[in-house]
Amino acid sequence: MQNRVLLVEDDDELRELLARYLTGQGFIVREAANGRDGLALALGHHCDIVVLDIMLPDISGLEVLRELRAETHLPVVLLTARGDETDRIVGFEVGADDYIPKPCNPRELVARLQAILRRVAWDQKTEIKTARHHGDLRVEPDHRRIYQNDEPLELTATEYEILQVLLAHAGSVVRKTDLMQWALGRRLEAFDRTLDMHISNLRKKLGNDDPPRIETVRGLGYSYRVPT
């Protein structure tokens, strides 16, 4: 089955370039030139993943992302201005799964999309389908949901992947390089703070435990501590 990607970008030349490349790589591409049209297509279940520009003519990509996250866990990759750290941080806080700076390399974009889609498909095929409990958390692989004290955690697809990897190795250190590969499907590169931002968001969503249940092991990675 071909994967369906929704490309939300107001720059006609860039959108057409990316659409042609993605189509040539086997994707079914839907296009939107503004945020409202993109939001409608995404909520209408017309895609498996969204590529979303932050700077749009009607509403910002971040606002589109906020509205999407209120309704769906659909994976979203942001297109951000190169070097704009603020956009990336806010994007992850709102619920982005990954980002790529503009002007973007189409080949890199395809690699990012394929990594996310492979990860989601693999989990759906191979995860044990029975619920698993880790202290106050319950993982339900059938629905790709995690509950805390029977209340659903509103996680992005990538946050879900990171947390379920940490839970599977609870009490042990998961190296950052391994967590990046297992959860995001790509190598950890110098100065890439993507993983750190996702961990920060997860800590906030899990509550202000002291010490935090996701502990940083300096120079190595992260460890999940099951609360007693």
mmCIF file of N, CA and C in Angstrom, residues 79-192:
data_model
loop_
_atom_site.group_PDB
_atom_site.id
_atom_site.type_symbol
_atom_site.label_atom_id
_atom_site.label_comp_id
_atom_site.label_asym_id
_atom_site.label_seq_id
_atom_site.Cartn_x
_atom_site.Cartn_y
_atom_site.Cartn_z
ATOM 1 N N LEU A 79 8.215 22.053 8.621
ATOM 2 C CA LEU A 79 9.220 22.757 7.829
ATOM 3 C C LEU A 79 9.484 24.074 8.545
ATOM 4 N N THR A 80 10.711 24.294 8.986
ATOM 5 C CA THR A 80 11.040 25.482 9.769
ATOM 6 C C THR A 80 12.137 26.289 9.093
ATOM 7 N N ALA A 81 12.205 27.575 9.445
ATOM 8 C CA ALA A 81 13.275 28.419 8.934
ATOM 9 C C ALA A 81 14.604 27.933 9.490
ATOM 10 N N ARG A 82 15.601 27.866 8.643
ATOM 11 C CA ARG A 82 16.911 27.368 9.060
ATOM 12 C C ARG A 82 17.474 28.239 10.187
ATOM 13 N N GLY A 83 17.893 27.596 11.265
ATOM 14 C CA GLY A 83 18.497 28.311 12.376
ATOM 15 C C GLY A 83 17.517 28.889 13.372
ATOM 16 N N ASP A 84 16.211 28.738 13.138
ATOM 17 C CA ASP A 84 15.223 29.301 14.061
ATOM 18 C C ASP A 84 14.911 28.298 15.160
ATOM 19 N N GLU A 85 15.670 28.374 16.237
ATOM 20 C CA GLU A 85 15.527 27.443 17.351
ATOM 21 C C GLU A 85 14.175 27.578 18.035
ATOM 22 N N THR A 86 13.651 28.819 18.111
ATOM 23 C CA THR A 86 12.379 29.047 18.802
ATOM 24 C C THR A 86 11.251 28.286 18.132
ATOM 25 N N ASP A 87 11.172 28.355 16.801
ATOM 26 C CA ASP A 87 10.130 27.632 16.075
ATOM 27 C C ASP A 87 10.202 26.143 16.360
ATOM 28 N N ARG A 88 11.397 25.602 16.401
ATOM 29 C CA ARG A 88 11.543 24.166 16.632
ATOM 30 C C ARG A 88 11.099 23.793 18.041
ATOM 31 N N ILE A 89 11.505 24.591 19.027
ATOM 32 C CA ILE A 89 11.131 24.295 20.412
ATOM 33 C C ILE A 89 9.622 24.355 20.580
ATOM 34 N N VAL A 90 9.009 25.441 20.085
ATOM 35 C CA VAL A 90 7.555 25.575 20.201
ATOM 36 C C VAL A 90 6.855 24.464 19.436
ATOM 37 N N GLY A 91 7.387 24.110 18.263
ATOM 38 C CA GLY A 91 6.792 23.029 17.481
ATOM 39 C C GLY A 91 6.747 21.720 18.245
ATOM 40 N N PHE A 92 7.830 21.373 18.918
ATOM 41 C CA PHE A 92 7.845 20.145 19.714
ATOM 42 C C PHE A 92 6.901 20.254 20.905
ATOM 43 N N GLU A 93 6.835 21.422 21.519
ATOM 44 C CA GLU A 93 5.927 21.609 22.652
ATOM 45 C C GLU A 93 4.475 21.442 22.230
ATOM 46 N N VAL A 94 4.151 21.889 21.039
ATOM 47 C CA VAL A 94 2.780 21.771 20.535
ATOM 48 C C VAL A 94 2.469 20.337 20.116
ATOM 49 N N GLY A 95 3.489 19.603 19.636
ATOM 50 C CA GLY A 95 3.236 18.206 19.303
ATOM 51 C C GLY A 95 3.799 17.725 17.992
ATOM 52 N N ALA A 96 4.824 18.399 17.449
ATOM 53 C CA ALA A 96 5.459 17.915 16.219
ATOM 54 C C ALA A 96 6.239 16.639 16.497
ATOM 55 N N ASP A 97 6.340 15.788 15.487
ATOM 56 C CA ASP A 97 7.114 14.551 15.608
ATOM 57 C C ASP A 97 8.550 14.746 15.166
ATOM 58 N N ASP A 98 8.767 15.632 14.220
ATOM 59 C CA ASP A 98 10.119 15.898 13.730
ATOM 60 C C ASP A 98 10.078 17.217 12.986
ATOM 61 N N TYR A 99 11.229 17.691 12.559
ATOM 62 C CA TYR A 99 11.299 18.929 11.790
ATOM 63 C C TYR A 99 12.414 18.797 10.773
ATOM 64 N N ILE A 100 12.336 19.647 9.757
ATOM 65 C CA ILE A 100 13.418 19.737 8.784
ATOM 66 C C ILE A 100 13.512 21.200 8.372
ATOM 67 N N PRO A 101 14.733 21.776 8.371
ATOM 68 C CA PRO A 101 14.863 23.207 8.043
ATOM 69 C C PRO A 101 14.729 23.468 6.545
ATOM 70 N N LYS A 102 14.220 24.672 6.217
ATOM 71 C CA LYS A 102 14.132 25.128 4.833
ATOM 72 C C LYS A 102 15.326 26.025 4.511
ATOM 73 N N PRO A 103 15.812 25.991 3.258
ATOM 74 C CA PRO A 103 15.347 25.136 2.161
ATOM 75 C C PRO A 103 15.757 23.693 2.411
ATOM 76 N N CYS A 104 14.828 22.791 2.211
ATOM 77 C CA CYS A 104 15.091 21.403 2.612
ATOM 78 C C CYS A 104 15.564 20.562 1.432
ATOM 79 N N ASN A 105 16.308 19.544 1.770
ATOM 80 C CA ASN A 105 16.765 18.556 0.793
ATOM 81 C C ASN A 105 15.651 17.524 0.631
ATOM 82 N N PRO A 106 15.042 17.395 -0.541
ATOM 83 C CA PRO A 106 13.938 16.444 -0.714
ATOM 84 C C PRO A 106 14.296 15.020 -0.305
ATOM 85 N N ARG A 107 15.547 14.633 -0.564
ATOM 86 C CA ARG A 107 15.962 13.276 -0.200
ATOM 87 C C ARG A 107 15.940 13.083 1.306
ATOM 88 N N GLU A 108 16.381 14.114 2.059
ATOM 89 C CA GLU A 108 16.333 14.026 3.514
ATOM 90 C C GLU A 108 14.899 13.985 4.007
ATOM 91 N N LEU A 109 14.024 14.782 3.398
ATOM 92 C CA LEU A 109 12.613 14.775 3.789
ATOM 93 C C LEU A 109 12.019 13.383 3.616
ATOM 94 N N VAL A 110 12.294 12.752 2.491
ATOM 95 C CA VAL A 110 11.786 11.396 2.252
ATOM 96 C C VAL A 110 12.304 10.441 3.318
ATOM 97 N N ALA A 111 13.578 10.551 3.665
ATOM 98 C CA ALA A 111 14.155 9.669 4.680
ATOM 99 C C ALA A 111 13.457 9.860 6.027
ATOM 100 N N ARG A 112 13.168 11.108 6.393
ATOM 101 C CA ARG A 112 12.485 11.376 7.661
ATOM 102 C C ARG A 112 11.077 10.779 7.644
ATOM 103 N N LEU A 113 10.356 10.987 6.549
ATOM 104 C CA LEU A 113 8.998 10.459 6.442
ATOM 105 C C LEU A 113 8.989 8.932 6.503
ATOM 106 N N GLN A 114 9.889 8.313 5.761
ATOM 107 C CA GLN A 114 9.933 6.850 5.735
ATOM 108 C C GLN A 114 10.282 6.280 7.104
ATOM 109 N N ALA A 115 11.181 6.950 7.841
ATOM 110 C CA ALA A 115 11.556 6.471 9.165
ATOM 111 C C ALA A 115 10.366 6.481 10.105
ATOM 112 N N ILE A 116 9.596 7.550 10.098
ATOM 113 C CA ILE A 116 8.419 7.641 10.974
ATOM 114 C C ILE A 116 7.377 6.607 10.576
ATOM 115 N N LEU A 117 7.094 6.496 9.285
ATOM 116 C CA LEU A 117 6.061 5.562 8.823
ATOM 117 C C LEU A 117 6.467 4.111 9.051
ATOM 118 N N ARG A 118 7.742 3.780 8.859
ATOM 119 C CA ARG A 118 8.208 2.415 9.135
ATOM 120 C C ARG A 118 8.030 2.068 10.607
ATOM 121 N N ARG A 119 8.355 3.032 11.457
ATOM 122 C CA ARG A 119 8.267 2.801 12.896
ATOM 123 C C ARG A 119 6.834 2.535 13.321
ATOM 124 N N VAL A 120 5.907 3.324 12.822
ATOM 125 C CA VAL A 120 4.499 3.146 13.167
ATOM 126 C C VAL A 120 3.994 1.798 12.646
ATOM 127 N N ALA A 121 4.332 1.465 11.398
ATOM 128 C CA ALA A 121 3.882 0.202 10.810
ATOM 129 C C ALA A 121 4.477 -0.994 11.535
ATOM 130 N N TRP A 122 5.763 -0.915 11.888
ATOM 131 C CA TRP A 122 6.430 -2.014 12.593
ATOM 132 C C TRP A 122 5.774 -2.268 13.941
ATOM 133 N N ASP A 123 5.498 -1.208 14.667
ATOM 134 C CA ASP A 123 4.874 -1.362 15.976
ATOM 135 C C ASP A 123 3.505 -2.014 15.859
ATOM 136 N N GLN A 124 2.747 -1.597 14.864
ATOM 137 C CA GLN A 124 1.408 -2.148 14.700
ATOM 138 C C GLN A 124 1.449 -3.638 14.384
ATOM 139 N N LYS A 125 2.514 -4.101 13.724
ATOM 140 C CA LYS A 125 2.625 -5.507 13.348
ATOM 141 C C LYS A 125 3.212 -6.374 14.452
ATOM 142 N N THR A 126 4.172 -5.828 15.214
ATOM 143 C CA THR A 126 4.975 -6.686 16.077
ATOM 144 C C THR A 126 4.735 -6.528 17.563
ATOM 145 N N GLU A 127 4.112 -5.456 18.003
ATOM 146 C CA GLU A 127 3.953 -5.273 19.438
ATOM 147 C C GLU A 127 3.045 -6.358 20.030
ATOM 148 N N ILE A 128 3.360 -6.763 21.237
ATOM 149 C CA ILE A 128 2.464 -7.643 21.978
ATOM 150 C C ILE A 128 1.176 -6.871 22.221
ATOM 151 N N LYS A 129 0.039 -7.481 21.915
ATOM 152 C CA LYS A 129 -1.212 -6.744 21.910
ATOM 153 C C LYS A 129 -1.894 -6.671 23.264
ATOM 154 N N THR A 130 -1.344 -7.302 24.275
ATOM 155 C CA THR A 130 -1.936 -7.210 25.600
ATOM 156 C C THR A 130 -1.418 -5.970 26.320
ATOM 157 N N ALA A 131 -2.249 -5.415 27.194
ATOM 158 C CA ALA A 131 -1.856 -4.218 27.941
ATOM 159 C C ALA A 131 -0.705 -4.556 28.885
ATOM 160 N N ARG A 132 0.190 -3.593 29.083
ATOM 161 C CA ARG A 132 1.313 -3.756 29.989
ATOM 162 C C ARG A 132 1.256 -2.650 31.035
ATOM 163 N N HIS A 133 1.602 -2.983 32.258
ATOM 164 C CA HIS A 133 1.535 -2.029 33.356
ATOM 165 C C HIS A 133 2.941 -1.723 33.876
ATOM 166 N N HIS A 134 3.169 -0.435 34.145
ATOM 167 C CA HIS A 134 4.436 0.027 34.710
ATOM 168 C C HIS A 134 4.083 1.062 35.785
ATOM 169 N N GLY A 135 3.859 0.592 36.991
ATOM 170 C CA GLY A 135 3.436 1.502 38.051
ATOM 171 C C GLY A 135 2.093 2.106 37.715
ATOM 172 N N ASP A 136 2.013 3.430 37.637
ATOM 173 C CA ASP A 136 0.733 4.087 37.353
ATOM 174 C C ASP A 136 0.454 4.223 35.860
ATOM 175 N N LEU A 137 1.333 3.648 35.017
ATOM 176 C CA LEU A 137 1.133 3.714 33.570
ATOM 177 C C LEU A 137 0.632 2.384 33.019
ATOM 178 N N ARG A 138 -0.253 2.469 32.037
ATOM 179 C CA ARG A 138 -0.736 1.284 31.330
ATOM 180 C C ARG A 138 -0.572 1.516 29.831
ATOM 181 N N VAL A 139 0.163 0.620 29.173
ATOM 182 C CA VAL A 139 0.395 0.716 27.734
ATOM 183 C C VAL A 139 -0.581 -0.200 27.019
ATOM 184 N N GLU A 140 -1.329 0.348 26.056
ATOM 185 C CA GLU A 140 -2.266 -0.441 25.260
ATOM 186 C C GLU A 140 -1.820 -0.383 23.797
ATOM 187 N N PRO A 141 -0.997 -1.347 23.376
ATOM 188 C CA PRO A 141 -0.434 -1.328 22.019
ATOM 189 C C PRO A 141 -1.491 -1.363 20.920
ATOM 190 N N ASP A 142 -2.616 -2.038 21.158
ATOM 191 C CA ASP A 142 -3.651 -2.107 20.126
ATOM 192 C C ASP A 142 -4.076 -0.730 19.655
ATOM 193 N N HIS A 143 -4.141 0.198 20.585
ATOM 194 C CA HIS A 143 -4.594 1.552 20.274
ATOM 195 C C HIS A 143 -3.451 2.563 20.267
ATOM 196 N N ARG A 144 -2.230 2.066 20.512
ATOM 197 C CA ARG A 144 -1.061 2.948 20.598
ATOM 198 C C ARG A 144 -1.337 4.083 21.580
ATOM 199 N N ARG A 145 -1.834 3.701 22.753
ATOM 200 C CA ARG A 145 -2.138 4.683 23.780
ATOM 201 C C ARG A 145 -1.468 4.283 25.092
ATOM 202 N N ILE A 146 -1.143 5.301 25.889
ATOM 203 C CA ILE A 146 -0.596 5.082 27.228
ATOM 204 C C ILE A 146 -1.454 5.864 28.203
ATOM 205 N N TYR A 147 -1.866 5.196 29.280
ATOM 206 C CA TYR A 147 -2.734 5.801 30.288
ATOM 207 C C TYR A 147 -1.970 5.965 31.593
ATOM 208 N N GLN A 148 -2.244 7.064 32.269
ATOM 209 C CA GLN A 148 -1.671 7.315 33.589
ATOM 210 C C GLN A 148 -2.822 7.432 34.577
ATOM 211 N N ASN A 149 -2.855 6.492 35.544
ATOM 212 C CA ASN A 149 -3.975 6.447 36.488
ATOM 213 C C ASN A 149 -5.308 6.438 35.741
ATOM 214 N N ASP A 150 -5.350 5.641 34.664
ATOM 215 C CA ASP A 150 -6.544 5.444 33.837
ATOM 216 C C ASP A 150 -6.953 6.661 33.020
ATOM 217 N N GLU A 151 -6.126 7.695 33.014
ATOM 218 C CA GLU A 151 -6.383 8.864 32.164
ATOM 219 C C GLU A 151 -5.415 8.823 30.984
ATOM 220 N N PRO A 152 -5.925 8.992 29.753
ATOM 221 C CA PRO A 152 -5.025 8.916 28.589
ATOM 222 C C PRO A 152 -4.028 10.055 28.553
ATOM 223 N N LEU A 153 -2.771 9.719 28.267
ATOM 224 C CA LEU A 153 -1.752 10.738 28.037
ATOM 225 C C LEU A 153 -1.850 11.169 26.579
ATOM 226 N N GLU A 154 -1.904 12.466 26.359
ATOM 227 C CA GLU A 154 -2.004 12.991 24.991
ATOM 228 C C GLU A 154 -0.597 13.092 24.402
ATOM 229 N N LEU A 155 -0.159 12.009 23.783
ATOM 230 C CA LEU A 155 1.202 11.910 23.254
ATOM 231 C C LEU A 155 1.200 11.973 21.737
ATOM 232 N N THR A 156 2.255 12.551 21.185
ATOM 233 C CA THR A 156 2.457 12.458 19.742
ATOM 234 C C THR A 156 2.958 11.049 19.423
ATOM 235 N N ALA A 157 2.980 10.726 18.129
ATOM 236 C CA ALA A 157 3.465 9.404 17.730
ATOM 237 C C ALA A 157 4.899 9.189 18.195
ATOM 238 N N THR A 158 5.725 10.221 18.104
ATOM 239 C CA THR A 158 7.123 10.091 18.500
ATOM 240 C C THR A 158 7.264 10.008 20.020
ATOM 241 N N GLU A 159 6.498 10.795 20.753
ATOM 242 C CA GLU A 159 6.529 10.712 22.218
ATOM 243 C C GLU A 159 6.115 9.326 22.685
ATOM 244 N N TYR A 160 5.120 8.755 22.043
ATOM 245 C CA TYR A 160 4.706 7.388 22.370
ATOM 246 C C TYR A 160 5.860 6.418 22.169
ATOM 247 N N GLU A 161 6.560 6.541 21.038
ATOM 248 C CA GLU A 161 7.672 5.637 20.746
ATOM 249 C C GLU A 161 8.768 5.760 21.795
ATOM 250 N N ILE A 162 9.127 6.991 22.139
ATOM 251 C CA ILE A 162 10.189 7.202 23.124
ATOM 252 C C ILE A 162 9.806 6.615 24.467
ATOM 253 N N LEU A 163 8.584 6.885 24.905
ATOM 254 C CA LEU A 163 8.168 6.416 26.226
ATOM 255 C C LEU A 163 8.062 4.903 26.274
ATOM 256 N N GLN A 164 7.553 4.286 25.226
ATOM 257 C CA GLN A 164 7.424 2.830 25.285
ATOM 258 C C GLN A 164 8.790 2.147 25.243
ATOM 259 N N VAL A 165 9.782 2.756 24.586
ATOM 260 C CA VAL A 165 11.144 2.210 24.621
ATOM 261 C C VAL A 165 11.710 2.321 26.037
ATOM 262 N N LEU A 166 11.540 3.493 26.665
ATOM 263 C CA LEU A 166 12.041 3.675 28.026
ATOM 264 C C LEU A 166 11.352 2.733 29.005
ATOM 265 N N LEU A 167 10.050 2.539 28.831
ATOM 266 C CA LEU A 167 9.318 1.636 29.720
ATOM 267 C C LEU A 167 9.794 0.192 29.538
ATOM 268 N N ALA A 168 10.085 -0.185 28.298
ATOM 269 C CA ALA A 168 10.554 -1.552 28.045
ATOM 270 C C ALA A 168 11.903 -1.818 28.703
ATOM 271 N N HIS A 169 12.652 -0.740 28.991
ATOM 272 C CA HIS A 169 13.961 -0.866 29.642
ATOM 273 C C HIS A 169 13.963 -0.160 30.995
ATOM 274 N N ALA A 170 12.806 -0.132 31.646
ATOM 275 C CA ALA A 170 12.678 0.592 32.918
ATOM 276 C C ALA A 170 13.739 0.141 33.914
ATOM 277 N N GLY A 171 14.371 1.115 34.567
ATOM 278 C CA GLY A 171 15.416 0.827 35.534
ATOM 279 C C GLY A 171 16.795 0.704 34.945
ATOM 280 N N SER A 172 16.896 0.666 33.609
ATOM 281 C CA SER A 172 18.188 0.587 32.926
ATOM 282 C C SER A 172 18.404 1.854 32.106
ATOM 283 N N VAL A 173 19.652 2.121 31.785
ATOM 284 C CA VAL A 173 19.982 3.293 30.989
ATOM 285 C C VAL A 173 19.835 2.948 29.510
ATOM 286 N N VAL A 174 19.091 3.791 28.781
ATOM 287 C CA VAL A 174 19.005 3.678 27.328
ATOM 288 C C VAL A 174 19.875 4.783 26.747
ATOM 289 N N ARG A 175 20.880 4.412 26.011
ATOM 290 C CA ARG A 175 21.798 5.399 25.446
ATOM 291 C C ARG A 175 21.063 6.301 24.450
ATOM 292 N N LYS A 176 21.470 7.573 24.411
ATOM 293 C CA LYS A 176 20.805 8.517 23.519
ATOM 294 C C LYS A 176 20.893 8.061 22.069
ATOM 295 N N THR A 177 22.035 7.513 21.683
ATOM 296 C CA THR A 177 22.183 7.065 20.305
ATOM 297 C C THR A 177 21.193 5.947 19.981
ATOM 298 N N ASP A 178 20.995 5.028 20.931
ATOM 299 C CA ASP A 178 20.049 3.933 20.712
ATOM 300 C C ASP A 178 18.612 4.431 20.716
ATOM 301 N N LEU A 179 18.286 5.324 21.656
ATOM 302 C CA LEU A 179 16.921 5.834 21.753
ATOM 303 C C LEU A 179 16.550 6.610 20.498
ATOM 304 N N MET A 180 17.497 7.375 19.982
ATOM 305 C CA MET A 180 17.247 8.134 18.745
ATOM 306 C C MET A 180 16.956 7.177 17.594
ATOM 307 N N GLN A 181 17.734 6.110 17.503
ATOM 308 C CA GLN A 181 17.560 5.161 16.403
ATOM 309 C C GLN A 181 16.274 4.372 16.556
ATOM 310 N N TRP A 182 16.008 3.872 17.778
ATOM 311 C CA TRP A 182 14.831 3.036 17.991
ATOM 312 C C TRP A 182 13.533 3.824 17.916
ATOM 313 N N ALA A 183 13.518 5.029 18.465
ATOM 314 C CA ALA A 183 12.276 5.784 18.571
ATOM 315 C C ALA A 183 12.038 6.741 17.406
ATOM 316 N N LEU A 184 13.114 7.325 16.866
ATOM 317 C CA LEU A 184 12.942 8.280 15.783
ATOM 318 C C LEU A 184 13.396 7.737 14.432
ATOM 319 N N GLY A 185 14.078 6.600 14.454
ATOM 320 C CA GLY A 185 14.454 5.964 13.201
ATOM 321 C C GLY A 185 15.603 6.618 12.467
ATOM 322 N N ARG A 186 16.436 7.406 13.164
ATOM 323 C CA ARG A 186 17.586 8.024 12.526
ATOM 324 C C ARG A 186 18.712 8.198 13.529
ATOM 325 N N ARG A 187 19.891 8.494 13.009
ATOM 326 C CA ARG A 187 21.071 8.622 13.856
ATOM 327 C C ARG A 187 21.070 9.936 14.612
ATOM 328 N N LEU A 188 21.671 9.909 15.796
ATOM 329 C CA LEU A 188 21.863 11.126 16.573
ATOM 330 C C LEU A 188 23.037 11.900 15.985
ATOM 331 N N GLU A 189 22.807 13.172 15.670
ATOM 332 C CA GLU A 189 23.852 14.010 15.100
ATOM 333 C C GLU A 189 24.248 15.092 16.087
ATOM 334 N N ALA A 190 25.446 15.615 15.923
ATOM 335 C CA ALA A 190 25.942 16.671 16.809
ATOM 336 C C ALA A 190 25.004 17.869 16.785
ATOM 337 N N PHE A 191 24.725 18.406 17.974
ATOM 338 C CA PHE A 191 23.898 19.602 18.152
ATOM 339 C C PHE A 191 22.421 19.378 17.832
ATOM 340 N N ASP A 192 22.010 18.147 17.629
ATOM 341 C CA ASP A 192 20.593 17.846 17.383
ATOM 342 C C ASP A 192 19.884 17.690 18.728
#
